[in-house]
């Protein structure tokens, strides 16, 4: 479109030269000024554009997240027209898409407020914000400005659990236990008369002085529940038909168990063979499995686990048995392994048996349909591993009572 | 975000505004064309007053565009079209005649009515009326052309929805190009006519007076043409957004028109003052520039060597030399060539601007030509001279860029220094503080901080790790005369700063007395020389 101006200027110049008309030069000046200043204005005003997106980057399932998007023009020159388009992912329900054409004055700003709803767990890009602008006359090509996306993490569903019978051999914890071998000297249950053979360290001298007979302290048994969740997200180990549902159910169970354990002020860790889109692999652009999270306590640690569970994806990676063999050496003695896997094969049971010999205990929680389930159950019974199959969320009612 | 109803309303609002302004601008452009025609007519019939044609043609062009829109579905093949157009022209001719009578006087009407009975055609359609009707017809035709193109650029919601559904999109860019061609052809024609008229007046000699509008109508025409160009760009973008169902801000149209008008008017005011002729030739300008540069360099050399010259003249005087510096004359920058009337410097400046503009236009034209013909540009670069020129150009650009960066950095540093001076940070510089506006607690803190500042200036700075008591001990060691006052002031400061006890005005008075004594002692320490200051 701007090509006609140079030609037209040439024609005017010819008229000016041939007919000695001075005023034509003024017209030529006008066209040249419009041509160059119009383009300069467009480039300059776009260079002053900036944007800012403000929202809470984490949300729980079905939570509404208000987002405030502010676009500012730092330049004194107004932006004649600006086409803005905010790309939003399909997984986040939005009332209406953000796409509009506006005009921004010099030092002007505009703010858009919209609400996202996390209906599905995941790691969603909010944006990018695409902005197009151009000059008033269409002489220059349009300018594009891209504001990079921010990300919203939607945590998986967490089902509140009340009573989950998990075995533990970690003494000196804060949870009550039946086995007297886990007596905790800091938790005094009561007193009784001294019997020959009792250690003198257990004598309660104050009671002895009061009663006139030797009294010894009784200690309450307690355990610590150090837990490591092993979540299998190797796509090849899932049944093709129920792959998606079963893997999502496993993630929900993992999140619920982690939440329950942290609620008891116990430590929990996470190891999984799924892929985290935030982590790059050996092949550029290929995601890799996240590093296992060692057992720790606290809400902050729980948030870290939930972050990974929000992002983690099913992928063809490596068997869970390999992960168990690799990671159990780092776990402290007495840790309970919670194995969430739909595929219970020989290699897995071997790994778990080795883990038991190292002082760890294991609980099998297959989520979704399991091939040869009866064989797997009998094997688990043989090894003494508790097994709780979860086919749907309703099966978790067992632990909600 | 806007609801679908708001979107539609906003779209219609913008569409209506753009349509109105488009037709108004196009009509004004046709008025400029009529001015050019009348200027030509003035050469042939100097005394003819046809100024009334301007508003008449403005209204006529608006009417023509309106009827063109109304007859959107009818063509010249339909009989109704002829009826409509026929009646339209009867009305136009009658109105034109009435306007002529109003301007020329109603006596003319009465005189003509008497002649109608005898020879209606010749008396009604006299020469003047035929010329005026011809001009009106030309305007009417041109208005139809404009209307046709502008209508093609329009796009209301229904039309855009139909385009979207059918998949047949109107090529608005091509229509816009047609409009540009029309504007350019008309503009070229009136430019030629006006230039020709100027030439005729020049040839007639100095006694001939050119009409006052000579050239202004051309500038106005192109100004309006650029405005129309901007508005048609808005039409194209609007259609694009409408087809993509992207909502448009309700104020966008109004702002578009405002920005275009302001931009073009500002540019017009600027280009009007630019020179269109020169009184000093290009070579003369270059010669003056070179002489100026040489003179400036000489002056600089003289300034650097002046102390040496002074010394030499003194020695010369001591040994009986006769030459002194009084006989010395510094180099003078040569004045500009004697112009044809007016101030010499102004004429020189105007000529300079003219030549710069001309050289820039020529250079840019070559640049764009080579940009369009890259193959030719590649071949030219193989020529060693051209290659050397290009490399020199690149070196010069790099040099200028470096100077610009340095100048920019120096300017930024200077501005930063100015900002620091105006808004000093705490401790770097103290602005005026009105003690009466401070609360008693703040005043105690103020006096303590004043003591710290003065102490730092006198060689006893407070380190960040020092508590008030530690600093008090250090200060007492260096200024033993005011030990008690320093200790007392520190105590009061700690209480004011770290407790919630009430600070009474009496206590503030006490603190102020402490501070006065400490200040006097610190001032006295300025005269002290040497000595060790403990940190």
Coordinates of N, CA, C and O in Angstrom, one line a residue, chain A residues 1 21 27 35 64 69 83 131 138 152 154 157 195 202 225 234 267 283-284 291 308 324 347 367 369 391:
Chain A
X1 N 0.8 -1.2 0.0 CA 0.0 0.0 0.0 C 0.8 1.3 0.0 O 0.5 2.3 -0.6
X21 N 6.3 25.2 -10.1 CA 5.2 25.5 -9.1 C 5.8 25.2 -7.7 O 6.1 24.0 -7.4
X27 N 3.4 20.1 -0.9 CA 2.6 18.9 -1.0 C 3.5 17.7 -0.8 O 3.2 16.7 -0.2
X35 N 4.5 9.7 5.3 CA 5.0 8.4 5.1 C 6.0 8.0 6.2 O 5.9 6.9 6.8
X64 N -12.3 -20.9 41.8 CA -12.3 -19.8 40.9 C -11.1 -18.9 41.1 O -10.8 -18.5 42.2
X69 N -5.6 -8.4 34.2 CA -4.6 -8.1 33.1 C -4.6 -6.6 32.9 O -5.6 -6.0 32.5
X83 N -5.1 -4.4 18.9 CA -5.9 -5.6 18.9 C -5.3 -6.6 19.9 O -4.1 -7.0 19.8
X131 N -0.7 -9.0 20.9 CA -1.1 -7.6 20.6 C -0.7 -7.2 19.2 O 0.5 -7.4 18.9
X138 N -2.1 2.6 7.1 CA -1.9 1.3 6.5 C -0.6 1.4 5.6 O -0.5 0.5 4.7
X152 N -0.8 -21.4 35.6 CA -1.7 -21.7 36.8 C -1.6 -23.2 37.0 O -1.8 -24.0 36.1
X154 N -3.4 -26.3 38.9 CA -4.6 -26.7 39.5 C -4.3 -28.0 40.2 O -4.0 -29.0 39.5
X157 N -7.8 -33.5 42.8 CA -8.8 -33.5 43.9 C -8.3 -34.2 45.1 O -7.5 -35.2 45.0
X195 N 9.0 -54.7 89.8 CA 9.1 -56.2 89.7 C 10.6 -56.4 89.4 O 11.2 -55.7 88.7
X202 N 13.7 -46.9 85.0 CA 12.3 -46.7 84.9 C 11.6 -46.4 86.2 O 10.4 -46.1 86.3
X225 N 5.1 -42.5 61.3 CA 4.7 -43.0 60.0 C 5.4 -42.3 58.9 O 5.0 -41.3 58.4
X234 N 3.5 -45.2 34.3 CA 4.1 -45.7 33.0 C 2.9 -46.2 32.2 O 2.2 -47.1 32.5
X267 N 5.7 -37.7 58.1 CA 6.5 -37.3 56.9 C 6.0 -38.2 55.7 O 5.7 -39.4 55.9
X283 N 16.5 -35.4 25.2 CA 16.0 -34.9 23.9 C 15.4 -33.5 24.2 O 14.6 -33.4 25.0
X284 N 15.9 -32.5 23.4 CA 15.3 -31.2 23.6 C 13.8 -31.2 23.5 O 13.3 -31.7 22.5
X291 N 12.4 -35.6 40.0 CA 13.2 -36.2 41.0 C 12.3 -36.6 42.2 O 11.4 -35.9 42.5
X308 N 3.7 -31.3 42.0 CA 4.1 -32.3 41.1 C 2.9 -33.2 40.6 O 2.8 -33.5 39.5
X324 N 11.5 -48.4 42.3 CA 11.5 -48.8 43.7 C 12.9 -49.3 44.1 O 13.4 -49.0 45.2
X347 N 8.5 -58.6 39.0 CA 9.6 -57.6 39.3 C 9.2 -56.7 40.4 O 10.1 -56.4 41.3
X367 N -4.9 -48.9 41.6 CA -6.1 -48.1 41.2 C -6.5 -48.5 39.8 O -5.7 -48.5 38.9
X369 N -8.7 -51.2 37.1 CA -8.7 -52.7 36.9 C -7.3 -53.2 36.8 O -6.5 -52.6 36.2
X391 N -11.2 -49.0 42.8 CA -11.7 -49.0 41.4 C -12.3 -47.6 41.1 O -12.4 -47.2 40.0

